[in-house]
Short mmCIF file of C-alpha atoms and ligand atoms in Angstrom, two decimals:
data_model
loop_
_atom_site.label_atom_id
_atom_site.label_comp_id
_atom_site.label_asym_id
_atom_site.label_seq_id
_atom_site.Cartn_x
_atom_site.Cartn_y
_atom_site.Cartn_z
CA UNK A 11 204.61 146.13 46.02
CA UNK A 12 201.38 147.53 47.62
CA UNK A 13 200.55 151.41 45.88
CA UNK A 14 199.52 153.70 48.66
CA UNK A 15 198.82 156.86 46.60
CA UNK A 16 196.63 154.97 43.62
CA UNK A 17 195.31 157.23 41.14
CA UNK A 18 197.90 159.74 41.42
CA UNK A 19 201.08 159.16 38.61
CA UNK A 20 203.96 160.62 38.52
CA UNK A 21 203.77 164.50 38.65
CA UNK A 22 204.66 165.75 35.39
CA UNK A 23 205.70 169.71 34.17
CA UNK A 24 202.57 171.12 32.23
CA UNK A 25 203.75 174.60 32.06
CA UNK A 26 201.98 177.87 33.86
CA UNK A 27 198.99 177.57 31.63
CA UNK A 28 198.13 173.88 33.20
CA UNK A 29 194.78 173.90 35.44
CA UNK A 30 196.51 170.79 36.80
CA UNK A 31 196.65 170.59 40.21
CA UNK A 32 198.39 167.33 40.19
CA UNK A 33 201.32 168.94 37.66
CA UNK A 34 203.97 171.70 37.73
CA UNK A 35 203.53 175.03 36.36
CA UNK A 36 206.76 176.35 36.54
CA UNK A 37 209.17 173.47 38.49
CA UNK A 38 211.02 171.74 35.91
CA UNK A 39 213.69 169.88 36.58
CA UNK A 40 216.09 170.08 33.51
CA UNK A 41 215.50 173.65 32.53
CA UNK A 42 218.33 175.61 32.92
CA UNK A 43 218.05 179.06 34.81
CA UNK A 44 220.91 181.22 35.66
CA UNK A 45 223.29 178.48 34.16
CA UNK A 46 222.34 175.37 36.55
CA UNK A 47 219.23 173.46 36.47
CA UNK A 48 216.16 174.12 38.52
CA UNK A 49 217.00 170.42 40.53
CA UNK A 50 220.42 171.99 41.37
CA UNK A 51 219.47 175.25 42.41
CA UNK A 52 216.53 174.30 44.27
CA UNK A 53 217.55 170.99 45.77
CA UNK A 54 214.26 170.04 47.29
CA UNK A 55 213.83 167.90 50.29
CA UNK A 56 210.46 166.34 51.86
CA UNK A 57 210.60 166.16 55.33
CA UNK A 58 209.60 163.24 57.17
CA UNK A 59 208.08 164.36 60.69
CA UNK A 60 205.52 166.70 58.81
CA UNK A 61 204.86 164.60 55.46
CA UNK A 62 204.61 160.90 56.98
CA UNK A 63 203.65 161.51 60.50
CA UNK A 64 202.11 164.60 60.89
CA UNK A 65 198.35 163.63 61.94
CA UNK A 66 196.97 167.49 62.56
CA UNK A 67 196.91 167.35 66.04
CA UNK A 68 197.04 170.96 68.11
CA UNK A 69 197.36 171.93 71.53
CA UNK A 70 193.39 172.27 71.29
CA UNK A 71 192.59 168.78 70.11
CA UNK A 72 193.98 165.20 68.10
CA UNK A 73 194.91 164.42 64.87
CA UNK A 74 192.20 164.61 62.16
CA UNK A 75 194.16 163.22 59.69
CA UNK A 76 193.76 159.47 59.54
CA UNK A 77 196.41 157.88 56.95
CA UNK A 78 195.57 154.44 55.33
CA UNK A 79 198.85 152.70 55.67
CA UNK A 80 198.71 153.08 59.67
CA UNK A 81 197.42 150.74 62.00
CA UNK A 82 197.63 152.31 65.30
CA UNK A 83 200.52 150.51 66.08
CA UNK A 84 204.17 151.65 67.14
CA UNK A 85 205.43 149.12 65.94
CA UNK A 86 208.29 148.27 63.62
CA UNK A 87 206.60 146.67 60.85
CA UNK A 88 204.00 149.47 60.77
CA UNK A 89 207.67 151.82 60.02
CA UNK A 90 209.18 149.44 57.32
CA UNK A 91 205.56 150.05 55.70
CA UNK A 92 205.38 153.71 56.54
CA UNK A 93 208.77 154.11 54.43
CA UNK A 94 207.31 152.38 51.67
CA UNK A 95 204.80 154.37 51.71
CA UNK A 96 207.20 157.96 51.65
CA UNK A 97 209.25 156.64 48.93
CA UNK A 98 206.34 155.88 47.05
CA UNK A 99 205.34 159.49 47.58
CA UNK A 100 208.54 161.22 46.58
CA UNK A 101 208.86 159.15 43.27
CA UNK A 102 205.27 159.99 42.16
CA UNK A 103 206.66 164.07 43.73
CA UNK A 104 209.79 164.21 42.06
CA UNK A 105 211.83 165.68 44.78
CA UNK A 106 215.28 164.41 44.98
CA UNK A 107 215.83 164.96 48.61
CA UNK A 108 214.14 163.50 51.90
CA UNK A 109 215.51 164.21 55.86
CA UNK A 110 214.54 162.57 59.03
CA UNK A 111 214.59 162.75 62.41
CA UNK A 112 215.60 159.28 63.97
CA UNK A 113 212.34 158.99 65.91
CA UNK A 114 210.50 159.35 62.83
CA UNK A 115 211.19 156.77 60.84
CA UNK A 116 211.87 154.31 64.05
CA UNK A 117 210.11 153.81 67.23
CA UNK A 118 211.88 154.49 70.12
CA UNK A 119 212.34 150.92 71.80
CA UNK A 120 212.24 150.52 76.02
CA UNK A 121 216.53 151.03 75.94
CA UNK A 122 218.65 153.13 74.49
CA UNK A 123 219.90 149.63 72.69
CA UNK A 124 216.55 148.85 71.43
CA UNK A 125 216.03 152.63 69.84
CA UNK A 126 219.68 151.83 67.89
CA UNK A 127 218.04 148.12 67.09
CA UNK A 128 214.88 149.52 65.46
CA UNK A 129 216.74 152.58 63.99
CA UNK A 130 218.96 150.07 61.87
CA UNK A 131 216.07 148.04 60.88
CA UNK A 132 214.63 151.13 59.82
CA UNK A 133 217.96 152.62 57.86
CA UNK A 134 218.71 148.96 55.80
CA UNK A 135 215.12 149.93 54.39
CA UNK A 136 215.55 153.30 53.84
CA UNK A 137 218.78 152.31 52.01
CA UNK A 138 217.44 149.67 49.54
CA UNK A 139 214.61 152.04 48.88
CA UNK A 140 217.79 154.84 48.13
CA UNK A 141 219.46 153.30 45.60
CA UNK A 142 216.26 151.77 44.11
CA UNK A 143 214.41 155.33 43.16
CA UNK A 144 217.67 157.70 43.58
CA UNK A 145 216.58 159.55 46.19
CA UNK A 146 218.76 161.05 48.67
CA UNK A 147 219.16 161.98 52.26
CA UNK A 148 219.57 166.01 52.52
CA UNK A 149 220.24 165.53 56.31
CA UNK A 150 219.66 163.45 59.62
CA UNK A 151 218.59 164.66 62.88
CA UNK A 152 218.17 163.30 66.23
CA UNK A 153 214.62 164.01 68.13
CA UNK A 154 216.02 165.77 71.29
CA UNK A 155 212.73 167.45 72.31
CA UNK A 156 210.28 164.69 72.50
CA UNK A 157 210.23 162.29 75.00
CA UNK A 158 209.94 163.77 78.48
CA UNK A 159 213.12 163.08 79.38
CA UNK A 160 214.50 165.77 77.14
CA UNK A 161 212.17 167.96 79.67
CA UNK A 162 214.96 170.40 80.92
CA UNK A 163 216.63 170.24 77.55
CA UNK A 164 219.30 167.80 76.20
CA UNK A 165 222.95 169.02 75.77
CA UNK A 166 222.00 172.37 78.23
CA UNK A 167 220.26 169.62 80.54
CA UNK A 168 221.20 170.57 83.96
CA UNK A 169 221.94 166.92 84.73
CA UNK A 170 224.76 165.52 82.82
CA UNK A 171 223.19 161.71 82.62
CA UNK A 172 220.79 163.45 80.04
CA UNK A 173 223.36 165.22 78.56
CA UNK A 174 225.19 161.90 77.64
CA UNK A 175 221.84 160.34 76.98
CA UNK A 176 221.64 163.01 74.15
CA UNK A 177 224.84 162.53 72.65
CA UNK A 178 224.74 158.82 72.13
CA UNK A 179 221.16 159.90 70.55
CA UNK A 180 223.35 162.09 68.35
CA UNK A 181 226.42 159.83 67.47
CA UNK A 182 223.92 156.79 66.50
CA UNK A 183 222.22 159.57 64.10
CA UNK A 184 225.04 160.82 62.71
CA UNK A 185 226.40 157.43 62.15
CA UNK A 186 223.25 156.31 60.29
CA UNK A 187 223.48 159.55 58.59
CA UNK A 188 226.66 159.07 57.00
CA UNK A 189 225.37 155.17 56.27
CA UNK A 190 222.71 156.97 54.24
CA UNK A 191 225.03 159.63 52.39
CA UNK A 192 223.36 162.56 54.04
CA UNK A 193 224.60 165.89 52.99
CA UNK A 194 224.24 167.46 55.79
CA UNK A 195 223.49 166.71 59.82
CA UNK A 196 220.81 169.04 61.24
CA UNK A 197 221.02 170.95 65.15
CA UNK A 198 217.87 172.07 66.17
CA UNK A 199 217.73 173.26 69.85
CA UNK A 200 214.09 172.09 70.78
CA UNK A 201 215.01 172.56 74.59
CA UNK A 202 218.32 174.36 74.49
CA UNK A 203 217.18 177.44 76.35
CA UNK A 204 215.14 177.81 79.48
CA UNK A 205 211.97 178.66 80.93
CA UNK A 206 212.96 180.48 83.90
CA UNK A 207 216.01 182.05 84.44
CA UNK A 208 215.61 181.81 88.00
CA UNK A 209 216.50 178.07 88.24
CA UNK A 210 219.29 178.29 85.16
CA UNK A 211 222.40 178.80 85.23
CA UNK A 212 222.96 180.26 81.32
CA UNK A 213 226.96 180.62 81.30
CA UNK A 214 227.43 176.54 82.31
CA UNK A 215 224.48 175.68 79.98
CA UNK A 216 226.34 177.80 77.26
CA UNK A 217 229.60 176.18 77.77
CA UNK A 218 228.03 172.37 77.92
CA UNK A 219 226.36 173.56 74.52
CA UNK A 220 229.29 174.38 72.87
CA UNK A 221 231.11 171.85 73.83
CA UNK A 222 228.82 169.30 72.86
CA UNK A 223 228.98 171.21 69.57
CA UNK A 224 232.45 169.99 69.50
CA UNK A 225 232.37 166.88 70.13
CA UNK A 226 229.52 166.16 67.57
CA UNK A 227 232.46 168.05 64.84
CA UNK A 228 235.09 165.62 66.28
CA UNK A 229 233.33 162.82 66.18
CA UNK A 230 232.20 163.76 62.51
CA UNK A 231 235.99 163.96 61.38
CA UNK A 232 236.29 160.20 63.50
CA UNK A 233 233.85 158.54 61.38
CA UNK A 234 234.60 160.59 57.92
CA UNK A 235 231.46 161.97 57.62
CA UNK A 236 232.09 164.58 54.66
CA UNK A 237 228.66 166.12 55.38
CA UNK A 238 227.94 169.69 56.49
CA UNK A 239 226.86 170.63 60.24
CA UNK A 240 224.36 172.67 60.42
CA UNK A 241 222.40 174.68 63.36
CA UNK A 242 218.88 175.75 62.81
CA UNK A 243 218.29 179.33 64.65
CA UNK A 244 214.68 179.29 66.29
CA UNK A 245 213.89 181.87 69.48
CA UNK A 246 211.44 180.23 71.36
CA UNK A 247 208.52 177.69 71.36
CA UNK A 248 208.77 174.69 73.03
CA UNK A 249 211.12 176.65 75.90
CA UNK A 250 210.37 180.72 76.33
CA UNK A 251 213.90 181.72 75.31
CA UNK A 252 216.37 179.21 73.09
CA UNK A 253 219.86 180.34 72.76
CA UNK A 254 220.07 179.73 69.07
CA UNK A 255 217.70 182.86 68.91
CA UNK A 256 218.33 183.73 65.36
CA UNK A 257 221.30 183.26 62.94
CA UNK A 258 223.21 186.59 64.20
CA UNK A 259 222.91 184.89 67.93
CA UNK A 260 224.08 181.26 66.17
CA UNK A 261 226.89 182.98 64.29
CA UNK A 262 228.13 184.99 67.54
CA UNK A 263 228.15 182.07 70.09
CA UNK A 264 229.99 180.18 66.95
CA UNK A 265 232.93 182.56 67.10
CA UNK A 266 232.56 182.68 70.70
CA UNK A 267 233.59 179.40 71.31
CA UNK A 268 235.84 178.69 68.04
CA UNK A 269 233.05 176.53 66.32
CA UNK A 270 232.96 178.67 62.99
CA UNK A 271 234.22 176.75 60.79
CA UNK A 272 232.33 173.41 61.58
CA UNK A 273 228.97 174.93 61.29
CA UNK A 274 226.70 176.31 58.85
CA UNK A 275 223.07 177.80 59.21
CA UNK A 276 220.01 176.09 58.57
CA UNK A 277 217.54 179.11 58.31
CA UNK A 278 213.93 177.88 58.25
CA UNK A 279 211.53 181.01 57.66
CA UNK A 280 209.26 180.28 60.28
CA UNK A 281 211.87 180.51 63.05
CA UNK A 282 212.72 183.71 61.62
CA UNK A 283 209.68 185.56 61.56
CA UNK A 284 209.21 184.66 65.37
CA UNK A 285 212.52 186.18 66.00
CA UNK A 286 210.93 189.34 64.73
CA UNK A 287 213.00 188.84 61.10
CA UNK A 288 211.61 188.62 57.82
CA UNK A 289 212.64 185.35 55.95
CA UNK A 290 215.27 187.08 53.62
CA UNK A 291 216.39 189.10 56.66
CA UNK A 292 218.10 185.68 58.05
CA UNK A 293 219.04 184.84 54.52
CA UNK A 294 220.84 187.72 53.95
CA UNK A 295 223.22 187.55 57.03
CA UNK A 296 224.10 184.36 56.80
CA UNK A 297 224.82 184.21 53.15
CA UNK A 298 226.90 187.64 53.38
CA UNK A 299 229.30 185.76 56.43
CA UNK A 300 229.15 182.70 54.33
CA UNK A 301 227.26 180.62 56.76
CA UNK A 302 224.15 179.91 54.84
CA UNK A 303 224.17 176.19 54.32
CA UNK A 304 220.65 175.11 54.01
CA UNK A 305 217.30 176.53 54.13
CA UNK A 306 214.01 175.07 55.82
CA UNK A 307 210.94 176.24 53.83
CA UNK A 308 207.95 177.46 55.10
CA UNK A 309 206.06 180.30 56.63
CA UNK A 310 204.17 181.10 59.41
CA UNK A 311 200.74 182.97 59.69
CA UNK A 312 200.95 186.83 60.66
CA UNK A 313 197.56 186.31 62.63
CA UNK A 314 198.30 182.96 64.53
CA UNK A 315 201.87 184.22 65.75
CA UNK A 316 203.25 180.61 66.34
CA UNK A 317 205.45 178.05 64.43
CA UNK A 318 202.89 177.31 62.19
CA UNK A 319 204.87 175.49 59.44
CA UNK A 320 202.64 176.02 56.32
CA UNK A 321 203.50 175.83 52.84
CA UNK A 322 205.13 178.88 51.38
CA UNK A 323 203.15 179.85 48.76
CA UNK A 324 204.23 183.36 48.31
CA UNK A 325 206.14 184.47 45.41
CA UNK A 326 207.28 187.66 46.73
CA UNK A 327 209.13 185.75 49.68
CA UNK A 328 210.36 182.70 47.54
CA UNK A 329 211.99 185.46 44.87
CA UNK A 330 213.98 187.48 47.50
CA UNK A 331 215.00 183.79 49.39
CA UNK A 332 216.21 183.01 45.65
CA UNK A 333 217.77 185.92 45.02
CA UNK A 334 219.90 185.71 48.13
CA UNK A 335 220.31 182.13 47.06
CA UNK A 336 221.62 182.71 43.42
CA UNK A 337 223.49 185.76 44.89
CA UNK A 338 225.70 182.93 46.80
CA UNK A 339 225.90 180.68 43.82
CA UNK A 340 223.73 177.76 45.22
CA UNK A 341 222.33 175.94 48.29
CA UNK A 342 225.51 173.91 49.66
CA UNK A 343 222.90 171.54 51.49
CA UNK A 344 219.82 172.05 50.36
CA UNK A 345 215.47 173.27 50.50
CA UNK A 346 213.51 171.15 52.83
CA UNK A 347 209.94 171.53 52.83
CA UNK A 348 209.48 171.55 57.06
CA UNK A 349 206.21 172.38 56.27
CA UNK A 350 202.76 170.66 57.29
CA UNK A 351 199.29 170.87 55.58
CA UNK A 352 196.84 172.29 57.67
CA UNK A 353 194.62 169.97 59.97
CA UNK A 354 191.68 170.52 58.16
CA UNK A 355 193.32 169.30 54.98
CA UNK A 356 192.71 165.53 55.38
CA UNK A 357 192.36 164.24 51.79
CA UNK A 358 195.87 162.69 50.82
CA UNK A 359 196.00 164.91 47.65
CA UNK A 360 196.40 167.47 49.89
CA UNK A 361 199.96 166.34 50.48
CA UNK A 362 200.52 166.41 46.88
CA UNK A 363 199.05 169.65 45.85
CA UNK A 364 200.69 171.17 48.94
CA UNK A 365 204.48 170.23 47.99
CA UNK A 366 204.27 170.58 44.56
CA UNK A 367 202.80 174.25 45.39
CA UNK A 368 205.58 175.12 47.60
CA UNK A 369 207.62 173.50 44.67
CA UNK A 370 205.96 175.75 42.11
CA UNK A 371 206.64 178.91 44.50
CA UNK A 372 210.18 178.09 44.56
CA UNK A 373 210.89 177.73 40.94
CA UNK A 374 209.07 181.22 40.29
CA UNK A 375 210.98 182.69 42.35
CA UNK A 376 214.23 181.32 40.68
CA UNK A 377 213.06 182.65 37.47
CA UNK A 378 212.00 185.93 38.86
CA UNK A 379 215.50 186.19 41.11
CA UNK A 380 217.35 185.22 37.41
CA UNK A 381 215.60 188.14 36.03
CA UNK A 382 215.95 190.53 38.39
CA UNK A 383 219.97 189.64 38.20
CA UNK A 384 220.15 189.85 34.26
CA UNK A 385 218.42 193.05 34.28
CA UNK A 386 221.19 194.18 37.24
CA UNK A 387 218.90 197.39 38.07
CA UNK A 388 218.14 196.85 41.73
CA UNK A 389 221.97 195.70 41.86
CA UNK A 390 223.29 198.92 40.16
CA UNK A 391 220.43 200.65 42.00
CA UNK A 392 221.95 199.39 45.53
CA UNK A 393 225.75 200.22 44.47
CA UNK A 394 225.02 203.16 43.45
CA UNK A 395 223.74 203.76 46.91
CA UNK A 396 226.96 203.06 48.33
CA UNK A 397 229.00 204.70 45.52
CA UNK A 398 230.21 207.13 47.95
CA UNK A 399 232.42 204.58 49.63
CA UNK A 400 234.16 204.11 46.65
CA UNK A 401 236.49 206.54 46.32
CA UNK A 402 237.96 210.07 48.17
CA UNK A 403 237.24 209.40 51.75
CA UNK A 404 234.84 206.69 51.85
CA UNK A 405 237.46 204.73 50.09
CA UNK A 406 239.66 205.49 52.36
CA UNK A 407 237.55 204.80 55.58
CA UNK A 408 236.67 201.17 54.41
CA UNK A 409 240.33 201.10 53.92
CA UNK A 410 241.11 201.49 57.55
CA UNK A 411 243.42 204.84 56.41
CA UNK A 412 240.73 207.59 57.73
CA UNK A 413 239.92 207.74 61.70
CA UNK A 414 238.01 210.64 63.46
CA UNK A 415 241.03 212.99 63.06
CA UNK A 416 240.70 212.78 59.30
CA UNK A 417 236.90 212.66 59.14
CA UNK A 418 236.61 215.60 61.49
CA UNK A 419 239.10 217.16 58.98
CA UNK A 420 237.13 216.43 55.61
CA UNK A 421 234.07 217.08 57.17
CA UNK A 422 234.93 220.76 58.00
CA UNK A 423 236.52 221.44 54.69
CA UNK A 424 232.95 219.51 53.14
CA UNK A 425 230.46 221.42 54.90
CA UNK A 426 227.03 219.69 55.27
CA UNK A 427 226.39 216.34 53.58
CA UNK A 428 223.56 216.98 50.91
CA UNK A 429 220.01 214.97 51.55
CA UNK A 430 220.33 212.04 49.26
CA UNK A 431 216.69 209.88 48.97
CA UNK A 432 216.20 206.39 50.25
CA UNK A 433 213.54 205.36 47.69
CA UNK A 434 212.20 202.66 49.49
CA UNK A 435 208.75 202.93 46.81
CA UNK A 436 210.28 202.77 43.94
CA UNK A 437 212.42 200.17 44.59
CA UNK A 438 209.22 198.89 45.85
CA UNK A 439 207.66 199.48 42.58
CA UNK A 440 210.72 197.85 40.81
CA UNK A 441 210.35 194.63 42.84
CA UNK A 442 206.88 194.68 41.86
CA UNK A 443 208.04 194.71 37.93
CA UNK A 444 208.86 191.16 38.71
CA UNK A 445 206.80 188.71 40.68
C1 XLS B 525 210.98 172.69 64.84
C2 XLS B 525 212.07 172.51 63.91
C3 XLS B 525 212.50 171.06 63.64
C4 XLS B 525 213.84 171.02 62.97
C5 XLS B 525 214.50 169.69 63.01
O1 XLS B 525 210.47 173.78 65.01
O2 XLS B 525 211.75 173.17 62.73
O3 XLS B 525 211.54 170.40 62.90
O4 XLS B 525 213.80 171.45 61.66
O5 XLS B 525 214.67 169.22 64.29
CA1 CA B 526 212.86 173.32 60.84
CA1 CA B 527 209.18 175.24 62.49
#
């Protein structure tokens, strides 16, 4: 078979004291951290749209990343190679998870039959190459956004020939998805919002969304697909407003329409921080209502303001997304690098260096989240906070057995509440202790 990454081996561990940057400094597989290994904790997944077809372009200019393995083509044959060519990649990486969307790995053909035609030549590849390096699908998606078609949106589209356009995009991927073992099945709302309230009518689009939302969850339990749903919050970009604004909004319009329980959150960071969240904000409330199912990792730029999808290289971020992580017990799903290398980075090293920094950034900030949990002061530090509650009336307030009658009552026998410190800077300081 043809090498498409010569020169470059397998990436090996070299410890943090390697000048490597073809090696890991602090990923490494089989150690064991907080009783599980770093591959089980960190369950990383190389994305396909950013890693295998992402060319640079911007809405200022083209690609200017030319890749050696295409030939300009569409085609299908140009696909079968392009998968060699990502399996290939994630061998040499050492990543044991890759996701798709189905207009990634296959070109959409002139009929909705064609698309399903090329999509199964593409998934008998993908499933030889599978079982003959061990890697595994994280999670499908289907491309709703793309093709103009999708304009108006796809399961909010005001006209309901899209609408079922879109959900024979989504049963084909979710049946290919299963064919492929994928642990999870991915909703992104690319168009599910609007641009102008004006011409929408929200409520209907609301309804058609959630009930779309159910059949995707009954049509999972027809085929026996054991894999989790999952809906990716974003705000905006490509429409001004999207209704799955942020994981809060997700997890309200869930319960609003009875859809809890066959959903989870996919929080990627970058969606988050356009929301006006921090990364571990999202984290945090979806882990706490036990939605957090799978995490896409990136980051965006504070300057640029836009879905940027870079590399997270940030240890501060990746230990407080870890912490929340190990605080939950594990990833049900999975991490998926949706993350691009800039434009200017053209060199195909750059791929490499680029995961297997995000890589590195992740697995410090497992060992730094394991540390901050053995040590247990910012834990005790935070109950204490709330120590109050756990007794005399707090107790019995969080108990449901105090109202306003008895509060106004213990209040006027208590007198004024003494001024108790936040500490934000020296828990500051503390974090600081370990990253
Ligand atoms: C785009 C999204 C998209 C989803 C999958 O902003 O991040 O790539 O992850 O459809
Ligand atoms: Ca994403
Ligand atoms: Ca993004």
């Amino acid at each position: 078979m043809a090498e498409f990454f010569p020169g470059i081996g397998k990436i090996k561990y070299e410890g943090p004291d390697s000048k490597n940057f073809l090696a890991f400094k602090y990923y490494d597989e089989n150690k064991v951290v907080g009783g599980k290994t770093m591959k089980d904790w960190l369950k990383f997944s190389v994305c396909y749209w950013h890693t295998f077809r992402g060319v640079g372009s911007d809405p200022f200019g083209p690609g200017t990343i030319k890749r050696p393995w295409e030939d300009g083509t569409n085609s299908v044959e140009n696909a079968l190679r392009r998968m060699d060519v990502a399996f290939e990649f994630m061998t040499k990486l050492g990543n044991p998870y890759w996701c798709f969307h189905d207009r990634d790995i296959a070109p959409e053909g002139a009929s909705l039959a064609e698309s399903h035609k090329n999509l199964d030549a593409l998934i008998a590849r993908a499933k030889e190459l599978q079982k003959a390096t061990g890697i595994k699908l994280l999670w499908g998606t289907a491309n709703l956004f793309s093709n103009p078609r999708f304009m108006n949106g796809a399961s909010t589209n005001p006209d309901a020939h899209v609408l079922a356009y879109a959900a024979a995009q989504v049963k084909k991927a979710m049946e290919v998805t299963l064919e492929l073992g994928g642990e999870g099945y991915v909703f992104w709302g690319g168009r599910e919002g609007y641009m102008s309230l004006l011409n929408t009518d929200m409520k209907r689009e609301l309804d058609h969304f959630a009930r779309f939302l159910r059949a995707a969850a009954d049509y999972k339990k027809e085929i026996g697909f054991k894999g989790t749903l999952l809906i990716e919050p974003k705000p905006k970009e490509p429409t001004k407003h999207q209704y799955d604004f942020d994981a809060a909004t997700v997890m309200g319009f869930l319960r609003t329409y009875g859809l809890e329980k066959e959903y989870q959150i996919n929080v990627e960071a970058n969606h988050a921080t356009l929301a006006g969240h921090t990364f571990e904000h999202d984290l945090e409330i979806s882990s706490r209502y036990g939605m957090l199912g799978s995490i896409d990792a990136n980051t965006g730029d504070a300057q640029l303001g836009w879905d940027t999808d870079q590399f997270n290289m940030d240890v501060k971020s990746t230990t407080l997304a870890m912490l929340v992580v190990m605080n939950q017990g594990g990833m049900p799903v999975g991490i998926n690098f949706d993350a691009k290398v800039r434009r200017e980075s053209t060199d195909l090293e750059d791929l490499f260096i680029a995961h297997i920094g995000g890589m590195d950034a992740f697995a410090r900030g497992l060992i730094n989240a394991d540390r901050i949990r053995q040590e247990g002061t910012l834990g005790d530090w935070v109950k204490k906070r709330y120590s109050s509650y756990d007794s005399g009336i707090g107790a019995d307030f969080e108990a449901g057995k105090a109202g306003f009658k008895e509060l106004e009552k213990w209040v006027l026998a208590a007198g004024e509440p003494k001024q108790i410190s936040g500490q934000q800077e020296k828990y500051e300081v503390l974090l600081n202790r370990y990253v």
